[in-house]
């Protein structure tokens, strides 16, 4: 069975319901983004929309109806009820209205099947004769992650921008690395396109100290662009990174030269993006080297 699955990016609805169904039914699935252009003309035994549909996809279905077998909408919330949405934020309610609620009568008219996540939804929409899918964990081998972190502040906007291509390269090359940032909405928006990037909100000093005490961080970054504001900084990032039991990569800058001995208690690296990316990838692969430098750094704190 050839199935086309349209989803709004990777999401738990697909992973917990559609992928296990596909595996159990030996369906050969092609997963495409809701925002992508519909594919060229091709025959599909089954087309599944996960939660949402758009006018562009409606037009594609109309043009290709003779090449498509069954049509399915899967939902795991009560997406057809404005009353159920009334307590939700206005922006989210507008999204549900645009991407699913206003299409429901057309969906039924053209013969969509309804697949749902719970017996409650099946009972409410019994007129569709819905199929209830049972959730299960998809059979995916998840890669254990090492956390690479940069805990900047509002005064580090230039460093955040400088790091973007570094993270872009590293995350492509090493799937065992995740990135942890501390930043505002602009930082979250800037890095949203990169995989495995987690942005934490700025926090109080006591809360930050508690954060550092939580295990799991591997490599900490302390880039420093050469400008008058940065010339006055102290090398306190060394203490934060060491407190997190991580090895630090520091800018080869006067601020850090008095504290870091390259290869002994951290890495002292010139502000060249390729060099930083290469250093991160090299340290990620060498646990023994990281442990040696962390131990030496901890003797100074």
Short mmCIF file of C-alpha atoms in Angstrom, two decimals:
data_model
loop_
_atom_site.label_atom_id
_atom_site.label_comp_id
_atom_site.label_asym_id
_atom_site.label_seq_id
_atom_site.Cartn_x
_atom_site.Cartn_y
_atom_site.Cartn_z
CA UNK A 1 0.00 0.00 0.00
CA UNK A 2 1.39 3.40 -1.02
CA UNK A 3 0.38 6.17 1.36
CA UNK A 4 1.01 9.90 1.26
CA UNK A 5 1.05 11.50 4.72
CA UNK A 6 0.72 15.28 4.95
CA UNK A 7 1.79 16.75 8.29
CA UNK A 8 2.72 20.14 9.71
CA UNK A 9 6.33 19.13 10.25
CA UNK A 10 7.49 16.36 12.55
CA UNK A 11 4.94 16.00 15.33
CA UNK A 12 3.76 13.62 18.08
CA UNK A 13 0.43 12.91 16.37
CA UNK A 14 2.24 11.27 13.46
CA UNK A 15 4.81 9.52 15.64
CA UNK A 16 2.37 8.03 18.17
CA UNK A 17 -0.48 7.14 15.81
CA UNK A 18 0.28 7.23 12.07
CA UNK A 19 3.76 5.68 12.00
CA UNK A 20 2.76 2.67 14.17
CA UNK A 21 -0.36 2.20 12.02
CA UNK A 22 1.78 2.28 8.87
CA UNK A 23 4.23 -0.24 10.31
CA UNK A 24 1.47 -2.60 11.43
CA UNK A 25 -0.21 -2.40 8.01
CA UNK A 26 3.01 -2.57 5.96
CA UNK A 27 2.22 0.76 4.32
CA UNK A 28 4.94 2.45 2.31
CA UNK A 29 4.60 6.07 3.42
CA UNK A 30 5.92 9.27 1.97
CA UNK A 31 5.81 12.08 4.54
CA UNK A 32 5.51 15.64 3.24
CA UNK A 33 5.05 19.00 4.92
CA UNK A 34 1.71 20.75 4.84
CA UNK A 35 3.51 23.90 3.68
CA UNK A 36 5.31 22.13 0.82
CA UNK A 37 4.00 22.22 -2.74
CA UNK A 38 1.88 19.13 -3.48
CA UNK A 39 3.75 16.44 -5.44
CA UNK A 40 3.53 15.91 -9.15
CA UNK A 41 0.77 13.64 -10.44
CA UNK A 42 1.18 10.18 -8.95
CA UNK A 43 -1.06 7.33 -7.87
CA UNK A 44 -1.66 6.86 -4.15
CA UNK A 45 -3.65 4.13 -2.47
CA UNK A 46 -4.16 6.33 0.58
CA UNK A 47 -3.72 10.01 1.40
CA UNK A 48 -3.68 10.92 5.11
CA UNK A 49 -3.86 14.46 6.46
CA UNK A 50 -2.61 14.70 10.04
CA UNK A 51 -4.92 17.23 11.76
CA UNK A 52 -4.77 19.98 9.13
CA UNK A 53 -5.50 20.74 5.47
CA UNK A 54 -5.05 23.85 3.31
CA UNK A 55 -6.73 25.28 0.19
CA UNK A 56 -3.66 24.34 -1.87
CA UNK A 57 -3.99 20.70 -0.86
CA UNK A 58 -7.74 20.78 -1.45
CA UNK A 59 -7.10 21.98 -4.98
CA UNK A 60 -4.50 19.24 -5.48
CA UNK A 61 -6.97 16.58 -4.31
CA UNK A 62 -9.61 17.87 -6.71
CA UNK A 63 -7.18 17.81 -9.64
CA UNK A 64 -5.83 14.34 -8.81
CA UNK A 65 -8.96 12.58 -7.52
CA UNK A 66 -8.74 9.92 -10.23
CA UNK A 67 -5.25 8.94 -9.06
CA UNK A 68 -6.11 8.67 -5.35
CA UNK A 69 -7.75 5.83 -3.49
CA UNK A 70 -8.88 6.53 0.07
CA UNK A 71 -8.78 9.93 1.76
CA UNK A 72 -8.26 10.23 5.52
CA UNK A 73 -8.19 12.98 8.11
CA UNK A 74 -6.64 12.01 11.43
CA UNK A 75 -7.37 14.08 14.52
CA UNK A 76 -6.37 13.66 18.14
CA UNK A 77 -8.24 16.67 19.52
CA UNK A 78 -11.83 17.83 19.04
CA UNK A 79 -10.90 19.97 16.05
CA UNK A 80 -14.45 20.27 14.66
CA UNK A 81 -15.98 21.99 17.71
CA UNK A 82 -15.79 25.76 18.12
CA UNK A 83 -17.19 25.34 21.62
CA UNK A 84 -14.27 23.10 22.55
CA UNK A 85 -11.88 25.79 21.29
CA UNK A 86 -13.47 28.68 23.21
CA UNK A 87 -10.96 28.66 26.10
CA UNK A 88 -7.90 28.46 23.85
CA UNK A 89 -5.70 31.45 22.92
CA UNK A 90 -7.14 33.49 20.07
CA UNK A 91 -4.19 32.81 17.77
CA UNK A 92 -4.52 29.05 18.21
CA UNK A 93 -8.29 29.21 17.71
CA UNK A 94 -7.72 31.07 14.45
CA UNK A 95 -5.27 28.38 13.33
CA UNK A 96 -7.78 25.61 14.06
CA UNK A 97 -10.49 27.53 12.20
CA UNK A 98 -8.30 28.12 9.14
CA UNK A 99 -6.66 24.70 8.91
CA UNK A 100 -9.42 22.29 9.86
CA UNK A 101 -12.79 23.57 11.16
CA UNK A 102 -13.82 25.41 8.00
CA UNK A 103 -12.97 22.37 5.85
CA UNK A 104 -15.04 19.77 7.73
CA UNK A 105 -18.17 19.91 5.56
CA UNK A 106 -16.12 19.66 2.38
CA UNK A 107 -14.14 16.77 3.85
CA UNK A 108 -17.31 14.81 4.45
CA UNK A 109 -18.75 15.77 1.08
CA UNK A 110 -15.79 14.38 -0.89
CA UNK A 111 -15.70 11.16 1.12
CA UNK A 112 -12.92 11.55 3.65
CA UNK A 113 -12.62 8.85 6.28
CA UNK A 114 -12.11 10.07 9.83
CA UNK A 115 -9.45 8.46 12.02
CA UNK A 116 -9.38 9.49 15.67
CA UNK A 117 -7.28 8.93 18.77
CA UNK A 118 -9.92 8.08 21.39
CA UNK A 119 -13.28 6.30 21.76
CA UNK A 120 -14.68 9.62 23.03
CA UNK A 121 -14.01 11.27 19.65
CA UNK A 122 -15.34 8.19 17.84
CA UNK A 123 -18.60 8.39 19.77
CA UNK A 124 -19.01 12.13 19.21
CA UNK A 125 -18.44 11.81 15.46
CA UNK A 126 -20.17 8.46 15.03
CA UNK A 127 -21.84 9.67 11.80
CA UNK A 128 -18.39 9.44 10.14
CA UNK A 129 -17.95 5.81 11.30
CA UNK A 130 -14.44 6.73 12.47
CA UNK A 131 -11.54 4.38 13.00
CA UNK A 132 -9.91 4.59 16.44
CA UNK A 133 -6.12 4.30 16.30
CA UNK A 134 -4.29 3.03 19.38
CA UNK A 135 -1.19 5.03 20.29
CA UNK A 136 2.13 3.31 20.61
CA UNK A 137 5.77 4.25 20.56
CA UNK A 138 7.16 4.25 17.03
CA UNK A 139 10.02 1.80 16.53
CA UNK A 140 12.72 4.41 16.26
CA UNK A 141 16.25 4.05 17.57
CA UNK A 142 16.84 7.38 19.26
CA UNK A 143 20.42 8.61 19.35
CA UNK A 144 21.71 9.38 22.88
CA UNK A 145 22.39 13.10 23.04
CA UNK A 146 25.30 15.20 24.25
CA UNK A 147 24.37 18.76 25.23
CA UNK A 148 26.36 21.61 23.72
CA UNK A 149 25.41 24.85 25.44
CA UNK A 150 25.80 28.58 25.10
CA UNK A 151 24.25 30.61 27.89
CA UNK A 152 24.32 34.11 26.49
CA UNK A 153 22.43 37.22 27.53
CA UNK A 154 20.90 40.19 25.73
CA UNK A 155 24.38 41.71 25.46
CA UNK A 156 25.57 38.73 23.39
CA UNK A 157 23.33 39.25 20.36
CA UNK A 158 26.32 39.41 18.01
CA UNK A 159 27.71 36.16 19.42
CA UNK A 160 24.37 34.42 18.92
CA UNK A 161 24.40 35.48 15.28
CA UNK A 162 28.03 34.45 14.88
CA UNK A 163 27.26 30.99 16.27
CA UNK A 164 24.38 30.24 13.90
CA UNK A 165 26.48 28.75 11.06
CA UNK A 166 28.61 26.93 13.63
CA UNK A 167 25.54 25.17 15.04
CA UNK A 168 24.12 24.61 11.57
CA UNK A 169 27.24 22.70 10.54
CA UNK A 170 27.69 20.80 13.80
CA UNK A 171 24.07 19.62 13.97
CA UNK A 172 24.27 18.35 10.41
CA UNK A 173 27.52 16.47 11.00
CA UNK A 174 26.90 14.98 14.46
CA UNK A 175 23.40 13.72 15.27
CA UNK A 176 24.42 12.96 18.84
CA UNK A 177 24.62 16.69 19.67
CA UNK A 178 21.79 18.88 20.92
CA UNK A 179 22.18 22.60 21.57
CA UNK A 180 20.94 24.41 24.69
CA UNK A 181 20.66 28.20 24.58
CA UNK A 182 19.40 30.81 27.00
CA UNK A 183 17.71 33.63 25.17
CA UNK A 184 14.60 35.67 24.49
CA UNK A 185 11.90 35.33 21.84
CA UNK A 186 14.21 36.69 19.15
CA UNK A 187 16.78 33.99 19.89
CA UNK A 188 14.10 31.30 19.81
CA UNK A 189 12.82 32.59 16.48
CA UNK A 190 16.31 32.86 14.98
CA UNK A 191 17.26 29.26 15.79
CA UNK A 192 13.84 27.67 15.19
CA UNK A 193 14.89 26.27 11.80
CA UNK A 194 17.75 24.23 13.27
CA UNK A 195 17.08 20.72 14.60
CA UNK A 196 17.74 19.77 18.22
CA UNK A 197 18.06 23.34 19.51
CA UNK A 198 16.38 24.09 22.85
CA UNK A 199 16.02 27.71 24.00
CA UNK A 200 15.47 28.38 27.71
CA UNK A 201 14.08 31.63 29.04
CA UNK A 202 16.44 33.94 30.92
CA UNK A 203 16.27 33.29 34.65
CA UNK A 204 17.41 34.57 38.03
CA UNK A 205 20.92 33.87 39.27
CA UNK A 206 19.80 31.28 41.89
CA UNK A 207 17.69 29.51 39.26
CA UNK A 208 20.63 29.51 36.86
CA UNK A 209 22.94 28.01 39.47
CA UNK A 210 20.40 25.22 40.03
CA UNK A 211 20.26 24.68 36.27
CA UNK A 212 24.03 24.19 36.11
CA UNK A 213 23.81 21.61 38.88
CA UNK A 214 21.59 19.39 36.73
CA UNK A 215 23.70 16.78 34.90
CA UNK A 216 23.95 16.18 31.18
CA UNK A 217 25.92 19.07 29.73
CA UNK A 218 28.99 18.13 27.77
CA UNK A 219 30.56 21.13 26.01
CA UNK A 220 30.12 24.79 26.94
CA UNK A 221 30.86 27.68 24.61
CA UNK A 222 32.31 31.10 25.41
CA UNK A 223 32.74 33.00 22.13
CA UNK A 224 33.76 36.63 22.37
CA UNK A 225 33.82 39.00 19.44
CA UNK A 226 36.46 41.69 19.49
CA UNK A 227 34.63 44.92 20.38
CA UNK A 228 34.96 47.63 23.07
CA UNK A 229 32.12 46.24 25.20
CA UNK A 230 33.65 42.76 25.38
CA UNK A 231 37.09 44.13 26.30
CA UNK A 232 35.77 44.85 29.80
CA UNK A 233 34.42 41.36 30.49
CA UNK A 234 35.77 38.98 33.13
CA UNK A 235 36.35 35.27 32.44
CA UNK A 236 33.39 34.13 34.57
CA UNK A 237 32.06 31.82 31.83
CA UNK A 238 34.91 29.51 32.83
CA UNK A 239 33.32 29.02 36.23
CA UNK A 240 29.82 28.49 34.81
CA UNK A 241 31.01 25.90 32.30
CA UNK A 242 33.13 24.09 34.87
CA UNK A 243 30.25 24.13 37.38
CA UNK A 244 28.19 22.33 34.72
CA UNK A 245 30.87 19.59 34.59
CA UNK A 246 31.49 20.42 30.94
CA UNK A 247 34.60 21.23 28.96
CA UNK A 248 34.77 24.76 27.60
CA UNK A 249 35.65 26.15 24.21
CA UNK A 250 36.78 29.74 24.75
CA UNK A 251 37.61 32.61 22.44
CA UNK A 252 41.31 33.16 22.01
CA UNK A 253 40.89 36.62 23.53
CA UNK A 254 42.78 38.44 26.29
CA UNK A 255 39.80 37.87 28.61
CA UNK A 256 40.39 34.09 28.58
CA UNK A 257 44.13 33.79 27.90
CA UNK A 258 44.94 34.40 31.56
CA UNK A 259 42.72 31.50 32.67
CA UNK A 260 42.70 28.88 29.90
CA UNK A 261 45.66 26.77 28.91
CA UNK A 262 44.69 25.25 25.58
CA UNK A 263 44.23 21.51 25.78
CA UNK A 264 44.76 21.44 29.57
CA UNK A 265 41.67 22.99 31.17
CA UNK A 266 39.70 23.85 28.04
CA UNK A 267 40.18 24.81 24.43
CA UNK A 268 41.35 28.29 23.44
CA UNK A 269 40.25 28.83 19.84
CA UNK A 270 40.49 31.80 17.45
CA UNK A 271 37.16 33.33 16.45
CA UNK A 272 36.90 31.47 13.14
CA UNK A 273 33.59 29.71 12.66
CA UNK A 274 35.00 26.66 10.86
CA UNK A 275 37.62 26.17 13.58
CA UNK A 276 34.93 26.30 16.27
CA UNK A 277 32.76 23.80 14.43
CA UNK A 278 35.73 21.45 13.93
CA UNK A 279 36.72 21.75 17.60
CA UNK A 280 33.19 20.95 18.77
CA UNK A 281 33.01 17.88 16.52
CA UNK A 282 36.43 16.68 17.65
CA UNK A 283 35.59 17.06 21.36
CA UNK A 284 32.23 15.37 20.88
CA UNK A 285 34.01 12.22 19.70
CA UNK A 286 36.69 12.17 22.40
CA UNK A 287 35.22 11.51 25.85
CA UNK A 288 38.62 10.82 27.40
CA UNK A 289 39.99 14.19 26.27
CA UNK A 290 36.93 15.98 27.64
CA UNK A 291 37.22 14.21 31.00
CA UNK A 292 40.91 15.14 31.28
CA UNK A 293 40.27 18.86 30.69
CA UNK A 294 37.21 18.94 32.97
CA UNK A 295 39.22 17.40 35.81
CA UNK A 296 41.97 19.99 35.39
CA UNK A 297 39.47 22.86 35.23
CA UNK A 298 37.76 21.69 38.43
CA UNK A 299 41.03 21.98 40.36
CA UNK A 300 40.94 25.75 39.67
CA UNK A 301 37.42 26.38 40.96
#
